[in-house]
mmCIF file of C-alpha atoms and ligand atoms in Angstrom:
data_model
loop_
_atom_site.group_PDB
_atom_site.id
_atom_site.type_symbol
_atom_site.label_atom_id
_atom_site.label_comp_id
_atom_site.label_asym_id
_atom_site.label_seq_id
_atom_site.Cartn_x
_atom_site.Cartn_y
_atom_site.Cartn_z
ATOM 1 C CA MET Q 22 -0.052 0.036 -0.073
ATOM 2 C CA SER Q 23 1.615 3.323 -0.920
ATOM 3 C CA LYS Q 24 1.771 6.252 1.537
ATOM 4 C CA ARG Q 25 -1.261 8.278 1.919
ATOM 5 C CA ASP Q 26 -1.251 11.995 2.197
ATOM 6 C CA LEU Q 27 -3.660 12.961 4.816
ATOM 7 C CA LEU Q 28 -4.943 16.432 5.045
ATOM 8 C CA VAL Q 29 -6.441 17.638 8.609
ATOM 9 C CA LEU Q 30 -8.757 20.680 8.449
ATOM 10 C CA ALA Q 31 -9.984 21.133 12.194
ATOM 11 C CA GLY Q 32 -11.931 24.099 11.447
ATOM 12 C CA ASP Q 33 -14.300 25.878 13.920
ATOM 13 C CA GLY Q 34 -15.832 25.308 17.263
ATOM 14 C CA ILE Q 35 -15.177 22.092 18.726
ATOM 15 C CA GLY Q 36 -13.445 20.788 15.612
ATOM 16 C CA PRO Q 37 -9.796 21.398 16.947
ATOM 17 C CA GLU Q 38 -10.551 19.599 19.942
ATOM 18 C CA VAL Q 39 -11.906 16.541 18.555
ATOM 19 C CA MET Q 40 -9.469 16.318 15.666
ATOM 20 C CA ALA Q 41 -6.723 16.429 18.211
ATOM 21 C CA GLU Q 42 -7.845 13.194 19.369
ATOM 22 C CA ALA Q 43 -8.681 11.725 16.142
ATOM 23 C CA CYS Q 44 -4.932 12.643 15.031
ATOM 24 C CA ARG Q 45 -3.522 10.942 18.060
ATOM 25 C CA VAL Q 46 -5.505 7.907 16.899
ATOM 26 C CA ALA Q 47 -4.279 8.205 13.374
ATOM 27 C CA GLU Q 48 -0.584 8.604 14.648
ATOM 28 C CA TRP Q 49 -1.207 5.557 16.630
ATOM 29 C CA PHE Q 50 -1.834 3.384 13.569
ATOM 30 C CA ILE Q 51 1.180 5.237 11.604
ATOM 31 C CA GLY Q 52 3.557 4.685 14.626
ATOM 32 C CA LYS Q 53 2.580 1.009 14.598
ATOM 33 C CA GLY Q 54 3.211 0.591 11.036
ATOM 34 C CA ARG Q 55 -0.189 -0.395 10.361
ATOM 35 C CA ILE Q 56 -0.887 2.162 7.696
ATOM 36 C CA GLU Q 57 1.692 4.354 5.878
ATOM 37 C CA ALA Q 58 0.400 7.947 5.897
ATOM 38 C CA THR Q 59 1.645 11.584 6.323
ATOM 39 C CA LEU Q 60 -0.687 14.022 8.465
ATOM 40 C CA THR Q 61 -0.540 17.668 8.007
ATOM 41 C CA ALA Q 62 -2.890 20.382 9.068
ATOM 42 C CA SER Q 63 -3.905 23.464 6.827
ATOM 43 C CA PRO Q 64 -5.645 26.578 7.972
ATOM 44 C CA PHE Q 65 -9.521 26.462 7.571
ATOM 45 C CA GLY Q 66 -12.499 28.384 9.108
ATOM 46 C CA VAL Q 67 -12.975 31.214 11.330
ATOM 47 C CA SER Q 68 -9.243 31.245 12.581
ATOM 48 C CA ALA Q 69 -7.969 31.268 9.052
ATOM 49 C CA TRP Q 70 -10.400 34.080 8.223
ATOM 50 C CA ARG Q 71 -8.732 36.109 11.255
ATOM 51 C CA ASP Q 72 -5.226 35.533 10.148
ATOM 52 C CA SER Q 73 -5.659 35.890 6.264
ATOM 53 C CA GLY Q 74 -9.264 37.283 5.391
ATOM 54 C CA GLU Q 75 -10.247 33.863 3.860
ATOM 55 C CA LEU Q 76 -11.994 30.970 5.317
ATOM 56 C CA MET Q 77 -10.073 28.803 2.892
ATOM 57 C CA PRO Q 78 -6.853 30.205 1.900
ATOM 58 C CA ALA Q 79 -5.613 29.549 -1.583
ATOM 59 C CA SER Q 80 -2.835 27.120 -0.237
ATOM 60 C CA THR Q 81 -5.432 25.163 1.728
ATOM 61 C CA LEU Q 82 -7.606 24.761 -1.451
ATOM 62 C CA GLN Q 83 -4.316 23.797 -3.100
ATOM 63 C CA ARG Q 84 -3.910 20.935 -0.380
ATOM 64 C CA VAL Q 85 -7.593 20.088 -0.685
ATOM 65 C CA ARG Q 86 -6.981 19.284 -4.426
ATOM 66 C CA GLU Q 87 -4.002 17.299 -3.898
ATOM 67 C CA ALA Q 88 -4.535 15.331 -0.563
ATOM 68 C CA ASP Q 89 -5.486 11.613 -0.785
ATOM 69 C CA ALA Q 90 -8.079 12.366 1.957
ATOM 70 C CA ILE Q 91 -9.264 15.014 4.151
ATOM 71 C CA LEU Q 92 -9.920 14.493 7.935
ATOM 72 C CA PHE Q 93 -12.331 17.219 8.595
ATOM 73 C CA GLY Q 94 -13.572 18.677 11.807
ATOM 74 C CA ALA Q 95 -16.217 21.114 11.983
ATOM 75 C CA ASN Q 96 -17.607 24.189 10.071
ATOM 76 C CA GLY Q 97 -19.557 27.062 11.331
ATOM 77 C CA GLY Q 98 -20.599 29.131 14.273
ATOM 78 C CA PRO Q 99 -21.950 32.643 15.454
ATOM 79 C CA GLU Q 100 -18.764 34.432 14.016
ATOM 80 C CA TYR Q 101 -19.956 33.611 10.502
ATOM 81 C CA ASP Q 102 -22.786 36.120 10.985
ATOM 82 C CA ALA Q 103 -20.107 38.845 10.427
ATOM 83 C CA ILE Q 104 -18.618 37.156 7.206
ATOM 84 C CA PRO Q 105 -20.121 38.271 3.988
ATOM 85 C CA HIS Q 106 -22.222 35.436 2.295
ATOM 86 C CA ALA Q 107 -20.055 35.184 -0.955
ATOM 87 C CA LEU Q 108 -16.878 34.838 1.294
ATOM 88 C CA ARG Q 109 -18.472 32.361 3.512
ATOM 89 C CA ARG Q 110 -19.762 30.122 0.333
ATOM 90 C CA ALA Q 111 -16.103 30.314 -1.131
ATOM 91 C CA GLY Q 112 -14.667 28.723 2.074
ATOM 92 C CA SER Q 113 -17.275 26.283 3.105
ATOM 93 C CA LEU Q 114 -17.417 22.546 3.733
ATOM 94 C CA LEU Q 115 -20.076 22.650 0.963
ATOM 95 C CA ARG Q 116 -17.595 24.311 -1.343
ATOM 96 C CA ILE Q 117 -15.317 21.374 -0.701
ATOM 97 C CA ARG Q 118 -17.996 18.855 -1.114
ATOM 98 C CA LYS Q 119 -18.594 20.410 -4.517
ATOM 99 C CA GLU Q 120 -15.015 20.960 -5.496
ATOM 100 C CA LEU Q 121 -13.863 17.423 -5.215
ATOM 101 C CA ASP Q 122 -17.311 16.081 -6.370
ATOM 102 C CA LEU Q 123 -18.192 14.179 -2.859
ATOM 103 C CA TYR Q 124 -21.688 13.137 -4.140
ATOM 104 C CA ALA Q 125 -21.912 10.128 -1.713
ATOM 105 C CA ASN Q 126 -22.071 10.876 2.076
ATOM 106 C CA ILE Q 127 -22.289 7.792 3.931
ATOM 107 C CA ARG Q 128 -23.341 7.940 7.535
ATOM 108 C CA PRO Q 129 -23.376 4.622 9.501
ATOM 109 C CA VAL Q 130 -25.568 4.768 12.702
ATOM 110 C CA ARG Q 131 -25.597 1.937 15.140
ATOM 111 C CA HIS Q 132 -26.995 1.240 18.658
ATOM 112 C CA TRP Q 133 -24.067 0.836 21.209
ATOM 113 C CA PRO Q 134 -25.236 -1.529 23.962
ATOM 114 C CA GLU Q 135 -22.618 0.171 26.100
ATOM 115 C CA LEU Q 136 -24.536 3.251 25.911
ATOM 116 C CA ALA Q 137 -28.075 1.879 26.342
ATOM 117 C CA ALA Q 138 -28.345 4.117 29.541
ATOM 118 C CA SER Q 139 -27.805 7.499 27.623
ATOM 119 C CA CYS Q 140 -30.026 6.466 24.601
ATOM 120 C CA PRO Q 141 -33.249 8.274 24.655
ATOM 121 C CA LEU Q 142 -34.803 5.374 22.796
ATOM 122 C CA LYS Q 143 -35.904 2.075 24.710
ATOM 123 C CA ASP Q 144 -33.647 -0.889 24.382
ATOM 124 C CA GLU Q 145 -36.384 -3.018 22.914
ATOM 125 C CA VAL Q 146 -36.958 0.030 20.178
ATOM 126 C CA ALA Q 147 -33.364 0.612 19.259
ATOM 127 C CA GLY Q 148 -31.354 -2.311 20.306
ATOM 128 C CA GLY Q 149 -29.391 -4.245 17.579
ATOM 129 C CA THR Q 150 -29.969 -1.385 14.906
ATOM 130 C CA ASP Q 151 -27.318 -1.141 12.368
ATOM 131 C CA LEU Q 152 -28.071 1.039 9.573
ATOM 132 C CA VAL Q 153 -26.462 3.200 6.865
ATOM 133 C CA VAL Q 154 -27.662 6.720 5.521
ATOM 134 C CA VAL Q 155 -26.622 7.394 1.946
ATOM 135 C CA ARG Q 156 -27.184 11.011 1.617
ATOM 136 C CA GLU Q 157 -26.715 12.528 -1.858
ATOM 137 C CA ASN Q 158 -24.146 15.233 -1.143
ATOM 138 C CA THR Q 159 -23.617 17.716 -3.957
ATOM 139 C CA SER Q 160 -26.968 18.626 -5.507
ATOM 140 C CA GLY Q 161 -30.462 19.029 -4.445
ATOM 141 C CA LEU Q 162 -31.551 21.825 -2.267
ATOM 142 C CA TYR Q 163 -28.032 22.794 -0.885
ATOM 143 C CA PHE Q 164 -26.889 23.695 -4.613
ATOM 144 C CA GLY Q 165 -29.980 24.338 -6.940
ATOM 145 C CA GLU Q 166 -30.388 27.356 -8.766
ATOM 146 C CA PRO Q 167 -31.979 29.740 -8.812
ATOM 147 C CA ARG Q 168 -30.949 30.595 -5.264
ATOM 148 C CA GLY Q 169 -30.682 34.075 -3.276
ATOM 149 C CA ILE Q 170 -32.404 36.511 -1.592
ATOM 150 C CA GLU Q 171 -34.151 39.262 -3.693
ATOM 151 C CA THR Q 172 -36.056 42.643 -3.115
ATOM 152 C CA LEU Q 173 -39.380 42.872 -4.624
ATOM 153 C CA ALA Q 174 -40.848 45.830 -6.573
ATOM 154 C CA ASP Q 175 -43.116 46.574 -3.609
ATOM 155 C CA GLY Q 176 -40.010 46.325 -1.120
ATOM 156 C CA ARG Q 177 -40.710 42.732 0.283
ATOM 157 C CA LYS Q 178 -37.783 40.374 0.252
ATOM 158 C CA ARG Q 179 -37.959 36.894 -1.008
ATOM 159 C CA GLY Q 180 -35.606 34.159 -0.373
ATOM 160 C CA VAL Q 181 -35.211 31.338 -2.722
ATOM 161 C CA ASN Q 182 -33.549 27.725 -3.083
ATOM 162 C CA THR Q 183 -34.299 25.241 -5.579
ATOM 163 C CA GLN Q 184 -34.716 21.582 -5.188
ATOM 164 C CA SER Q 185 -33.343 20.135 -8.325
ATOM 165 C CA TYR Q 186 -31.980 16.671 -9.589
ATOM 166 C CA SER Q 187 -30.869 15.282 -12.738
ATOM 167 C CA SER Q 188 -31.480 11.408 -13.526
ATOM 168 C CA ASP Q 189 -27.559 11.048 -13.643
ATOM 169 C CA GLU Q 190 -27.088 12.608 -10.102
ATOM 170 C CA ILE Q 191 -29.699 10.221 -8.827
ATOM 171 C CA GLU Q 192 -28.420 7.038 -10.852
ATOM 172 C CA ARG Q 193 -24.910 7.398 -9.402
ATOM 173 C CA ILE Q 194 -26.025 7.878 -5.823
ATOM 174 C CA ALA Q 195 -28.569 4.834 -6.067
ATOM 175 C CA ARG Q 196 -25.442 2.828 -7.451
ATOM 176 C CA VAL Q 197 -23.603 3.406 -4.095
ATOM 177 C CA ALA Q 198 -26.546 2.662 -1.936
ATOM 178 C CA PHE Q 199 -27.463 -0.575 -3.791
ATOM 179 C CA THR Q 200 -23.730 -1.738 -3.936
ATOM 180 C CA LEU Q 201 -23.247 -1.040 -0.286
ATOM 181 C CA ALA Q 202 -26.609 -3.053 0.608
ATOM 182 C CA GLY Q 203 -24.774 -5.879 -1.332
ATOM 183 C CA THR Q 204 -22.221 -5.947 1.304
ATOM 184 C CA ARG Q 205 -24.602 -5.780 4.162
ATOM 185 C CA GLN Q 206 -28.340 -6.979 4.727
ATOM 186 C CA GLY Q 207 -29.298 -6.475 1.207
ATOM 187 C CA ARG Q 208 -31.923 -3.911 1.689
ATOM 188 C CA VAL Q 209 -32.233 -0.457 0.348
ATOM 189 C CA CYS Q 210 -35.214 2.030 1.596
ATOM 190 C CA SER Q 211 -35.152 5.004 -0.752
ATOM 191 C CA VAL Q 212 -36.833 7.981 0.956
ATOM 192 C CA ASP Q 213 -38.239 10.948 -0.915
ATOM 193 C CA LYS Q 214 -41.417 13.246 -1.002
ATOM 194 C CA SER Q 215 -42.520 11.982 -4.429
ATOM 195 C CA ASN Q 216 -46.422 12.735 -3.190
ATOM 196 C CA VAL Q 217 -45.561 16.266 -3.370
ATOM 197 C CA MET Q 218 -42.345 17.066 -5.361
ATOM 198 C CA GLU Q 219 -41.545 16.432 -8.974
ATOM 199 C CA SER Q 220 -37.851 16.101 -8.071
ATOM 200 C CA GLY Q 221 -39.177 13.301 -5.625
ATOM 201 C CA ALA Q 222 -41.179 11.634 -8.470
ATOM 202 C CA LEU Q 223 -38.140 11.529 -10.883
ATOM 203 C CA TRP Q 224 -36.017 10.217 -7.854
ATOM 204 C CA ARG Q 225 -38.192 7.291 -7.229
ATOM 205 C CA GLU Q 226 -38.385 6.523 -10.881
ATOM 206 C CA VAL Q 227 -34.887 6.670 -11.473
ATOM 207 C CA VAL Q 228 -34.210 4.649 -8.419
ATOM 208 C CA HIS Q 229 -36.454 2.059 -9.429
ATOM 209 C CA ARG Q 230 -34.949 1.753 -12.867
ATOM 210 C CA VAL Q 231 -31.444 1.359 -11.708
ATOM 211 C CA HIS Q 232 -32.593 -1.170 -9.341
ATOM 212 C CA ARG Q 233 -34.528 -3.042 -12.087
ATOM 213 C CA GLU Q 234 -31.623 -2.922 -14.604
ATOM 214 C CA GLU Q 235 -28.448 -3.455 -12.377
ATOM 215 C CA PHE Q 236 -29.528 -4.597 -8.766
ATOM 216 C CA PRO Q 237 -32.339 -6.884 -9.003
ATOM 217 C CA ARG Q 238 -31.157 -9.001 -6.134
ATOM 218 C CA ILE Q 239 -31.359 -6.060 -3.701
ATOM 219 C CA GLU Q 240 -34.579 -5.671 -1.801
ATOM 220 C CA LEU Q 241 -35.822 -2.080 -2.604
ATOM 221 C CA SER Q 242 -38.623 -0.416 -0.752
ATOM 222 C CA ASP Q 243 -39.867 3.284 -0.860
ATOM 223 C CA MET Q 244 -40.768 5.606 2.194
ATOM 224 C CA LEU Q 245 -41.912 9.115 2.629
ATOM 225 C CA ALA Q 246 -39.363 11.366 4.100
ATOM 226 C CA ASP Q 247 -41.760 12.390 7.039
ATOM 227 C CA ASN Q 248 -42.556 8.904 7.923
ATOM 228 C CA CYS Q 249 -38.841 7.881 7.657
ATOM 229 C CA ALA Q 250 -38.506 10.535 10.565
ATOM 230 C CA MET Q 251 -40.972 8.767 12.550
ATOM 231 C CA GLN Q 252 -39.816 5.090 11.887
ATOM 232 C CA LEU Q 253 -36.322 6.033 12.635
ATOM 233 C CA VAL Q 254 -37.449 6.525 16.074
ATOM 234 C CA ARG Q 255 -40.363 4.083 16.210
ATOM 235 C CA ALA Q 256 -38.758 0.962 14.653
ATOM 236 C CA PRO Q 257 -35.284 1.716 13.435
ATOM 237 C CA ARG Q 258 -34.302 -1.970 12.809
ATOM 238 C CA GLN Q 259 -36.373 -2.280 9.907
ATOM 239 C CA PHE Q 260 -33.746 -0.312 8.083
ATOM 240 C CA ASP Q 261 -30.487 -1.503 6.589
ATOM 241 C CA VAL Q 262 -29.458 1.104 3.847
ATOM 242 C CA ILE Q 263 -31.552 4.452 3.568
ATOM 243 C CA LEU Q 264 -30.902 6.244 0.267
ATOM 244 C CA THR Q 265 -31.912 9.747 0.064
ATOM 245 C CA ASP Q 266 -31.343 13.383 -1.155
ATOM 246 C CA ASN Q 267 -28.998 15.834 0.399
ATOM 247 C CA MET Q 268 -31.583 17.834 2.303
ATOM 248 C CA PHE Q 269 -33.544 14.725 3.796
ATOM 249 C CA GLY Q 270 -30.221 12.989 4.295
ATOM 250 C CA ASP Q 271 -29.128 15.834 6.438
ATOM 251 C CA LEU Q 272 -32.165 15.944 8.481
ATOM 252 C CA LEU Q 273 -32.759 12.165 8.907
ATOM 253 C CA SER Q 274 -29.085 11.630 9.817
ATOM 254 C CA ASP Q 275 -29.403 13.870 12.907
ATOM 255 C CA CYS Q 276 -32.681 12.303 13.699
ATOM 256 C CA ALA Q 277 -30.878 8.857 13.814
ATOM 257 C CA GLY Q 278 -28.371 10.189 16.314
ATOM 258 C CA SER Q 279 -30.894 9.518 18.777
ATOM 259 C CA ILE Q 280 -30.253 5.808 18.350
ATOM 260 C CA SER Q 281 -26.622 5.922 18.919
ATOM 261 C CA GLY Q 282 -27.272 7.839 22.182
ATOM 262 C CA SER Q 283 -25.543 11.156 21.015
ATOM 263 C CA LEU Q 284 -24.714 13.074 17.823
ATOM 264 C CA GLY Q 285 -21.226 12.755 19.168
ATOM 265 C CA MET Q 286 -21.302 9.110 18.209
ATOM 266 C CA LEU Q 287 -21.996 9.609 14.373
ATOM 267 C CA PRO Q 288 -19.154 9.614 11.887
ATOM 268 C CA SER Q 289 -19.412 10.063 8.224
ATOM 269 C CA ALA Q 290 -17.484 9.625 4.846
ATOM 270 C CA SER Q 291 -18.067 11.712 1.797
ATOM 271 C CA LEU Q 292 -16.635 9.992 -1.238
ATOM 272 C CA GLY Q 293 -16.493 10.816 -4.944
ATOM 273 C CA ALA Q 294 -16.001 8.672 -7.902
ATOM 274 C CA ARG Q 295 -12.719 6.603 -8.091
ATOM 275 C CA ARG Q 296 -10.267 8.273 -10.411
ATOM 276 C CA ALA Q 297 -8.441 6.601 -13.263
ATOM 277 C CA ASP Q 298 -5.339 6.540 -11.092
ATOM 278 C CA GLY Q 299 -6.995 4.504 -8.511
ATOM 279 C CA ARG Q 300 -7.393 7.328 -6.120
ATOM 280 C CA LEU Q 301 -10.697 7.950 -4.242
ATOM 281 C CA PRO Q 302 -11.479 11.523 -3.463
ATOM 282 C CA ALA Q 303 -12.643 11.374 0.181
ATOM 283 C CA LEU Q 304 -13.436 13.695 3.450
ATOM 284 C CA TYR Q 305 -14.185 12.072 6.782
ATOM 285 C CA GLU Q 306 -16.184 14.140 9.003
ATOM 286 C CA PRO Q 307 -18.071 13.933 12.250
ATOM 287 C CA VAL Q 308 -21.946 14.587 11.713
ATOM 288 C CA HIS Q 309 -22.046 16.691 14.889
ATOM 289 C CA GLY Q 310 -20.944 20.033 13.644
ATOM 290 C CA SER Q 311 -19.121 22.954 15.319
ATOM 291 C CA ALA Q 312 -21.132 23.132 18.586
ATOM 292 C CA PRO Q 313 -20.115 26.687 19.666
ATOM 293 C CA ASP Q 314 -21.927 26.333 23.165
ATOM 294 C CA ILE Q 315 -19.366 23.899 24.509
ATOM 295 C CA ALA Q 316 -16.155 24.648 22.246
ATOM 296 C CA GLY Q 317 -12.972 25.385 23.899
ATOM 297 C CA GLN Q 318 -14.189 23.658 27.261
ATOM 298 C CA GLY Q 319 -12.451 20.115 26.456
ATOM 299 C CA VAL Q 320 -15.695 18.536 27.097
ATOM 300 C CA ALA Q 321 -16.622 17.517 23.467
ATOM 301 C CA ASN Q 322 -17.020 13.841 22.605
ATOM 302 C CA PRO Q 323 -14.115 13.071 20.158
ATOM 303 C CA LEU Q 324 -15.623 9.699 19.192
ATOM 304 C CA ALA Q 325 -17.531 10.629 15.988
ATOM 305 C CA ALA Q 326 -14.243 12.222 14.729
ATOM 306 C CA VAL Q 327 -12.257 9.001 15.901
ATOM 307 C CA LEU Q 328 -14.784 6.719 14.182
ATOM 308 C CA SER Q 329 -14.610 8.994 11.040
ATOM 309 C CA PHE Q 330 -11.046 8.074 10.915
ATOM 310 C CA ALA Q 331 -12.244 4.381 11.105
ATOM 311 C CA MET Q 332 -13.942 4.930 7.903
ATOM 312 C CA CYS Q 333 -10.809 6.411 6.317
ATOM 313 C CA LEU Q 334 -9.065 3.398 7.377
ATOM 314 C CA GLN Q 335 -11.987 1.429 5.577
ATOM 315 C CA TYR Q 336 -12.191 3.495 2.482
ATOM 316 C CA THR Q 337 -8.774 5.376 1.827
ATOM 317 C CA PHE Q 338 -6.570 2.615 3.205
ATOM 318 C CA GLY Q 339 -8.592 -0.273 2.109
ATOM 319 C CA ALA Q 340 -8.104 -1.851 5.600
ATOM 320 C CA PRO Q 341 -11.432 -3.083 7.081
ATOM 321 C CA GLY Q 342 -9.255 -5.179 9.532
ATOM 322 C CA GLU Q 343 -7.829 -1.949 10.892
ATOM 323 C CA ALA Q 344 -11.160 -0.114 10.835
ATOM 324 C CA ASP Q 345 -12.507 -2.968 12.830
ATOM 325 C CA LEU Q 346 -9.878 -2.741 15.315
ATOM 326 C CA LEU Q 347 -10.506 0.872 16.183
ATOM 327 C CA LEU Q 348 -14.197 0.077 16.308
ATOM 328 C CA ARG Q 349 -13.492 -2.311 18.701
ATOM 329 C CA ALA Q 350 -11.058 -0.162 20.958
ATOM 330 C CA VAL Q 351 -14.083 2.574 20.892
ATOM 331 C CA ARG Q 352 -16.468 -0.288 22.157
ATOM 332 C CA GLN Q 353 -13.779 -1.195 24.954
ATOM 333 C CA ALA Q 354 -13.323 2.488 25.949
ATOM 334 C CA LEU Q 355 -17.001 2.727 26.416
ATOM 335 C CA ALA Q 356 -17.348 -0.473 28.318
ATOM 336 C CA ASP Q 357 -14.616 0.506 30.348
ATOM 337 C CA GLY Q 358 -16.981 3.394 31.337
ATOM 338 C CA ALA Q 359 -15.401 6.467 29.819
ATOM 339 C CA ARG Q 360 -18.168 9.119 29.209
ATOM 340 C CA THR Q 361 -17.994 12.478 27.928
ATOM 341 C CA PRO Q 362 -20.888 14.712 29.203
ATOM 342 C CA ASP Q 363 -23.190 13.996 26.087
ATOM 343 C CA LEU Q 364 -23.022 10.457 27.113
ATOM 344 C CA ALA Q 365 -23.074 10.336 30.732
ATOM 345 C CA ALA Q 366 -25.804 8.757 32.568
ATOM 346 C CA SER Q 367 -25.917 9.243 36.515
ATOM 347 C CA GLY Q 368 -23.069 7.004 38.135
ATOM 348 C CA SER Q 369 -20.898 6.819 35.255
ATOM 349 C CA ARG Q 370 -17.291 8.119 34.934
ATOM 350 C CA ARG Q 371 -17.190 11.591 33.282
ATOM 351 C CA VAL Q 372 -14.348 12.400 31.216
ATOM 352 C CA GLY Q 373 -13.196 15.272 28.913
ATOM 353 C CA THR Q 374 -12.103 15.198 25.155
ATOM 354 C CA ARG Q 375 -8.439 14.397 25.990
ATOM 355 C CA GLN Q 376 -9.175 11.523 28.371
ATOM 356 C CA MET Q 377 -11.671 9.928 25.954
ATOM 357 C CA GLY Q 378 -8.950 9.976 23.316
ATOM 358 C CA ASP Q 379 -6.629 8.517 26.071
ATOM 359 C CA ALA Q 380 -9.298 5.478 26.831
ATOM 360 C CA VAL Q 381 -9.451 4.823 23.248
ATOM 361 C CA LEU Q 382 -5.463 4.539 22.761
ATOM 362 C CA ALA Q 383 -5.345 2.539 25.881
ATOM 363 C CA ALA Q 384 -7.813 0.112 24.486
ATOM 364 C CA LEU Q 385 -6.064 0.076 21.270
ATOM 365 C CA GLY Q 386 -2.770 -0.944 23.002
ATOM 366 C CA SER Q 387 -4.668 -3.672 24.720
ATOM 367 C CA LEU Q 388 -6.385 -5.210 21.841
ATOM 368 C CA ALA Q 389 -3.706 -4.854 19.144
HETATM 369 C C1 IPM H 426 -23.819 18.161 8.085
HETATM 370 C C2 IPM H 426 -23.914 19.495 8.524
HETATM 371 C C3 IPM H 426 -23.589 20.299 7.090
HETATM 372 C C4 IPM H 426 -24.945 20.006 6.196
HETATM 373 C C5 IPM H 426 -23.442 21.885 7.591
HETATM 374 C C6 IPM H 426 -22.420 22.117 8.566
HETATM 375 C C7 IPM H 426 -23.459 22.625 6.265
HETATM 376 O O1 IPM H 426 -25.284 19.805 9.164
HETATM 377 O O2 IPM H 426 -22.830 17.515 7.353
HETATM 378 O O3 IPM H 426 -24.837 17.336 8.144
HETATM 379 O O4 IPM H 426 -25.872 20.746 6.401
HETATM 380 O O5 IPM H 426 -24.630 19.243 5.176
HETATM 381 MG MG1 MG H 427 -26.337 18.009 9.395
#
């Protein structure tokens, strides 16, 4: 396996804190010779803007384009209110997703028996859940044109975004979901609002065609997005792979966070199409975002960032055994009782961000 060039963009809010722990874990794998990689950080987000006037300086964008994979922390926070819209868009996570055409956002959600006490859902409802949300990541309402805020002739203002999908965009994300399902329980539930939206009707039509023509052995069902939100907290075990668009995927993956006990447990991978030279454009990112309310306090849960690195081991390094080792280490850390405040149930041992990282490293040491 050739040496991989990993770019760290810690970003805003709790990003730097959780990424510090993910990087310690990555360095453990490098130090033990289990993977070959270099790890370098570039300025991104509010701190970069304060230093250079840009959220994503040109040198960072260059690194984004050349790195084998990006380990991303978080993007956003109250400071952004002072930054002009155009500047924000030019230096955003969405820009990176679009720039690298990271169209497939993969968000695994599992129930952790170790965290049953902090899961808001009853054990008999959520226990055993193991699902993946496959979210289309570079189109739909997030990117559709026209968009903007206009002033009407009578002085009123009007904000516009456009939900738009072309058949090729639906085809390629559907293939990702069907292919992934083939490595799991073989079931895809495609989620849309085809009862209201034309883009949803097209979504359903195209997903069914791809299924019929290319993946007839996979079981396909459809669900309306509002019902899916309800089913995720009512009977989440029914799902294997959920295939959905950008906006619904954003909402439903947060909703699914309740199954894991905390948003602080949800990792993600954003992947592009494999290039001719074999490289896979990839960005790994905790789902939780910048959490400005707890930033800088050393209490954020780093496990979503650590689990995102496990996805990097799987997809960028093609090393499922190493990914599994890290997953088991996280389980072990939780079983040993380490709990950041978002996970803490009464009577448990409360730890900070750094100590949770320590607990994972200790577990890696004993499991390896
Ligand atoms: C996510 C986040 C992002 C999104 C934000 C930070 C732009 O919520 O990755 O789910 O809405 O896609
Ligand atoms: Mg989100």
